Amino acid sequence: MHILVLAGGTGAERDVSLASGSVVGRTLRDAGHVVTVCDPGSPTLVVSIDDLPRSVPLRFPSPTELHDAHNAFRDGFFSEVATEALRRTDIAFNCLHGGYGEDGRLHGYLEMLGVPHTGAPSHTCATAWDKDLSKRLVSSAGIPIATSWMVKPGDHPSDHPSLTARPEPVVVKPVHGGSTHGVVLVGNGRQVFDIADRRETLIVEEFLPGREITASVVQNEPLPLVEIIAPRAIFDYEAKYQHGGAIETCPAEVDSAYETVVQASAIAASTAIGFNERSYCRIDFRENSDGIPTFIEANSLPGLTLTSLLPRAAAAAGLSFGDLCQRLIDVAL
């Protein structure tokens, strides 16, 4: 089978994407597939698997790197040569974390070309990418969610009196994004408006003090839970991708009743957002002050790096990384 692995791209999660593409590409090549890695943010478009990093560097790409990647994407990915390469492939394996690789735009383009691709359909990805919309859908399914506020660029404290008056810590993150990019914890609601860079809409949530639990879902089936114990109050980029940056226990040390509740909540949440039997996702929870697992967000394109949570959960279920990749391909065809 000829598989086109899409990795890299133009967003802040570019390095995460390259690491995922590296591991996936090598694994599929070792399984006997013909693998081409396409980096839409590279001037050459096609890159060598052996030149890709196996792990994620503890930095975000520089503005210059992202500018160059945007130019390469504009000039190359939608070219006739690239389009023909997409049409000749048997399937596109999407490892493009963030931005157009995760918000439904790439999926829609592939669907328009008639190219099969791994992951959820375009409309589901667009829904999951919007943290506010996905939270409201999950809440309508009866799943507990954190109290939240939407703060737009130019908003003032007087526009959000209940947030401004909140004395407890809150978590601030972009309403669109992943890999914990841009996530910060501030001491109270008023401090949200002291954040220097507010050029994008933010979702502000009450800080949930309990355990963090994540549930991966493949083909509407839950995998074993993972508990995350971060070295700081929130599970940030460094803790997520640095070896030893967080303690990740899989299977999570919880009783069967707790596991059943969280897994059922994950299935209900993923269904409410639109994931189906041909897709996969990761649903993140954190316990509130009463110990109730509360929905944080959905990830339509979980990482596939050496330290990612989905492969760990799959391994706990007896599914090797190679078997996981092949399963994601099989269900998409």
XYZ file of C-alpha atoms in Angstrom:
333
model
C 0.000 0.000 0.000
C 1.232 3.509 -0.834
C 0.748 5.748 2.197
C 1.325 9.492 2.261
C 2.180 10.629 5.800
C 1.371 14.311 6.298
C 3.538 15.920 8.981
C 5.102 19.250 9.903
C 2.962 22.056 8.554
C 2.904 25.709 9.498
C 1.562 25.912 13.047
C 3.028 26.176 16.525
C 2.710 22.390 16.846
C 5.002 21.810 13.854
C 7.701 20.039 15.886
C 5.152 17.736 17.533
C 3.775 16.910 14.101
C 7.209 16.090 12.668
C 7.924 13.766 15.595
C 4.585 11.983 15.091
C 5.227 11.683 11.356
C 8.693 10.295 12.003
C 7.476 7.487 14.253
C 4.453 6.674 12.086
C 6.477 6.759 8.856
C 9.192 4.451 10.167
C 6.628 2.050 11.615
C 4.632 1.795 8.392
C 7.795 1.436 6.307
C 9.000 -1.390 8.545
C 5.613 -3.068 8.052
C 6.250 -3.213 4.302
C 4.248 -0.226 3.084
C 5.559 2.267 0.551
C 5.709 5.462 2.594
C 6.157 9.049 1.465
C 6.338 11.825 4.049
C 4.964 15.163 2.922
C 5.718 18.281 4.975
C 3.525 21.116 3.658
C 5.776 23.546 5.506
C 8.959 22.424 3.728
C 10.144 23.968 0.433
C 10.923 20.475 -0.870
C 7.450 19.206 0.146
C 8.682 15.592 0.281
C 11.101 14.878 3.130
C 13.158 11.853 4.135
C 11.824 9.822 7.040
C 15.352 9.339 8.321
C 15.884 13.100 8.563
C 12.892 13.620 10.858
C 13.263 13.972 14.653
C 12.111 11.065 16.798
C 11.186 13.273 19.761
C 9.792 16.752 20.336
C 12.248 19.584 21.116
C 11.290 21.685 24.133
C 10.578 24.844 22.178
C 8.061 26.334 19.815
C 9.111 27.100 16.229
C 10.467 30.628 15.824
C 8.460 33.294 13.951
C 10.980 33.050 11.097
C 10.541 29.278 10.862
C 6.760 29.620 10.818
C 6.937 32.415 8.219
C 9.077 30.239 5.942
C 6.746 27.282 6.501
C 3.710 29.388 5.572
C 5.402 30.474 2.344
C 6.307 26.879 1.485
C 2.744 25.762 2.157
C 1.302 28.540 0.006
C 3.632 27.801 -2.891
C 3.707 24.017 -2.753
C 0.932 22.101 -1.068
C -1.882 23.146 -3.376
C 0.280 22.935 -6.491
C -0.601 20.600 -9.345
C 2.338 18.334 -8.466
C 1.210 17.946 -4.856
C -2.415 17.412 -5.838
C -1.449 14.642 -8.250
C 0.681 13.002 -5.549
C -2.324 13.020 -3.230
C -4.540 11.473 -5.874
C -2.025 8.671 -6.514
C -1.754 7.636 -2.874
C -3.920 4.908 -1.363
C -4.460 6.844 1.852
C -3.207 9.964 3.614
C -2.101 9.354 7.199
C -2.638 12.692 8.901
C -0.089 13.729 11.535
C -0.533 17.480 10.988
C -1.255 18.663 14.527
C -2.827 22.061 14.940
C -4.211 24.613 12.498
C -5.458 23.449 9.123
C -4.290 19.886 9.849
C -6.663 19.540 12.783
C -9.438 22.094 12.313
C -11.155 20.330 9.409
C -9.739 22.316 6.498
C -7.209 19.689 5.405
C -9.782 16.935 5.875
C -12.255 18.829 3.718
C -9.632 19.288 0.992
C -8.796 15.575 1.002
C -12.485 14.676 0.942
C -13.001 17.018 -2.012
C -10.179 15.229 -3.878
C -11.588 11.832 -2.950
C -8.454 10.877 -0.999
C -9.097 8.553 1.979
C -7.544 9.841 5.196
C -7.098 8.691 8.758
C -9.043 10.359 11.524
C -12.418 12.014 11.804
C -14.376 13.671 8.984
C -13.908 17.378 8.374
C -17.046 18.577 10.163
C -16.182 16.632 13.325
C -12.641 18.019 13.389
C -13.985 21.557 13.009
C -16.327 20.994 15.945
C -13.652 19.524 18.219
C -11.236 22.340 17.323
C -13.631 24.889 18.800
C -13.306 24.317 22.550
C -16.380 26.385 23.382
C -18.656 24.664 20.865
C -17.463 21.184 21.802
C -17.980 21.928 25.510
C -21.556 23.018 24.895
C -22.290 19.861 22.892
C -20.757 17.672 25.596
C -22.745 19.476 28.282
C -25.953 18.843 26.326
C -25.127 15.122 26.545
C -25.174 15.365 30.343
C -21.411 15.326 30.910
C -20.095 17.734 33.598
C -18.027 20.618 32.210
C -15.998 23.369 33.865
C -17.476 26.844 34.231
C -15.976 28.984 31.489
C -15.904 32.446 29.932
C -15.062 33.565 26.395
C -12.752 36.582 26.301
C -12.304 38.244 22.916
C -9.518 40.609 21.848
C -10.328 44.085 23.105
C -12.617 42.905 25.909
C -12.317 44.786 29.208
C -12.862 43.589 32.788
C -16.208 45.386 32.837
C -17.386 43.110 30.001
C -17.016 40.063 32.268
C -18.019 41.027 35.817
C -18.410 37.449 37.088
C -14.950 36.517 35.818
C -13.322 39.700 37.103
C -14.807 39.146 40.564
C -13.615 35.535 40.753
C -10.920 35.220 43.463
C -9.946 31.631 42.619
C -7.377 30.542 39.982
C -8.487 30.104 36.379
C -6.931 28.394 33.362
C -6.522 30.482 30.215
C -6.070 28.964 26.756
C -6.805 29.784 23.118
C -10.267 28.662 22.062
C -8.565 26.972 19.093
C -5.371 24.982 19.560
C -3.747 21.874 20.940
C -0.625 20.379 22.563
C -1.307 22.696 25.543
C 0.069 25.535 23.405
C -0.657 28.874 25.076
C -2.182 27.383 28.239
C -1.488 29.364 31.425
C -2.766 29.362 34.996
C -3.439 32.727 36.642
C -4.276 33.477 40.261
C -7.721 35.013 39.770
C -10.159 36.189 37.139
C -8.915 39.772 37.088
C -5.437 38.661 36.041
C -6.778 37.324 32.745
C -6.877 40.890 31.477
C -3.222 41.437 32.391
C -2.059 38.868 29.828
C 0.038 40.835 27.363
C -0.851 38.955 24.177
C -4.608 38.814 23.707
C -4.768 38.857 19.924
C -6.982 35.774 19.790
C -10.154 34.686 21.518
C -9.467 32.948 24.818
C -11.484 30.432 26.746
C -11.095 30.900 30.495
C -12.067 28.015 32.756
C -12.305 27.472 36.470
C -9.246 25.621 37.719
C -10.153 22.034 38.564
C -7.945 20.890 41.468
C -8.315 17.118 41.179
C -6.687 14.333 39.210
C -6.262 14.564 35.446
C -7.514 11.546 33.523
C -7.532 11.000 29.782
C -9.542 8.452 27.817
C -8.631 7.519 24.254
C -11.421 6.290 22.006
C -10.852 4.248 18.837
C -13.849 3.216 16.717
C -16.227 4.186 19.525
C -14.393 1.837 21.901
C -12.600 3.198 24.991
C -9.011 2.257 25.720
C -7.561 1.969 29.247
C -7.425 5.264 31.128
C -4.240 7.249 31.672
C -3.699 9.347 34.798
C -1.386 12.336 34.430
C 0.525 13.751 37.381
C 2.236 16.911 36.180
C 5.122 18.576 38.048
C 3.138 21.821 38.045
C -0.517 22.686 38.541
C -1.315 22.219 34.851
C -0.123 19.747 32.223
C 1.832 22.146 29.994
C 3.882 21.694 26.810
C 7.139 20.889 28.588
C 5.541 18.354 30.914
C 3.733 16.749 27.991
C 6.711 16.203 25.680
C 9.801 16.022 27.875
C 10.779 12.513 28.931
C 10.065 12.396 32.650
C 8.218 15.713 32.507
C 5.105 14.154 34.014
C 4.162 10.867 35.606
C 1.713 9.085 33.316
C 0.182 5.958 34.776
C -1.482 3.546 32.377
C -3.721 1.844 33.184
C -4.749 4.501 35.687
C -4.922 3.258 39.258
C -8.671 3.629 39.702
C -11.385 1.184 40.691
C -13.572 -0.474 38.077
C -16.617 1.680 38.861
C -14.631 4.890 38.334
C -13.152 3.547 35.099
C -16.598 2.602 33.816
C -17.958 6.091 34.519
C -15.072 7.883 32.799
C -15.050 5.578 29.788
C -18.819 5.945 29.381
C -18.445 9.724 29.641
C -15.706 9.637 27.002
C -17.920 7.694 24.601
C -20.857 10.042 25.236
C -18.652 13.115 24.757
C -17.033 11.823 21.569
C -20.426 10.884 20.131
C -21.872 14.305 20.964
C -19.016 15.973 19.078
C -19.455 13.693 16.064
C -16.751 11.026 16.250
C -17.826 7.696 14.782
C -16.737 4.105 14.233
C -14.191 5.159 11.585
C -12.377 7.734 13.692
C -10.401 8.101 16.886
C -9.880 10.798 19.501
C -8.775 11.523 23.037
C -11.117 12.949 25.666
C -9.524 14.754 28.608
C -11.043 15.027 32.080
C -10.049 16.589 35.370
C -11.727 16.110 38.732
C -13.514 19.067 40.284
C -13.396 19.865 44.005
C -15.993 17.138 44.639
C -13.905 14.502 42.865
C -16.223 14.333 39.834
C -14.441 13.754 36.483
C -15.177 16.870 34.437
C -14.739 17.272 30.684
C -11.858 19.553 29.663
C -11.588 19.118 25.902
C -11.518 16.712 22.973
C -8.523 16.081 20.737
C -9.377 14.935 17.209
C -5.745 14.203 16.339
C -3.963 12.772 19.394
C -0.192 12.752 19.228
C 1.638 9.691 17.966
C 5.082 10.535 19.340
C 7.195 8.338 21.583
C 5.689 10.034 24.655
C 2.077 10.388 23.481
C -0.893 9.150 25.479
C -2.881 7.304 22.795
C -0.084 4.812 21.992
C 0.394 4.162 25.716
C -3.300 3.442 26.177
C -3.284 1.189 23.115
C -0.280 -0.714 24.468
C -2.110 -1.265 27.759
C -4.938 -2.791 25.727
C -2.480 -5.161 24.022
C -2.219 -3.165 20.797
C 1.313 -2.508 19.547
C 2.175 0.798 17.886
C 2.329 -0.911 14.506
C -1.039 -2.571 15.054
C -2.515 0.765 16.145
C -1.314 2.521 12.987
C -2.618 -0.291 10.790
C -5.983 -0.220 12.550
C -6.317 3.531 11.983
C -5.647 2.916 8.290
C -7.997 -0.052 7.964
C -11.001 1.723 9.480
C -10.487 4.725 7.188
C -10.613 2.680 3.967
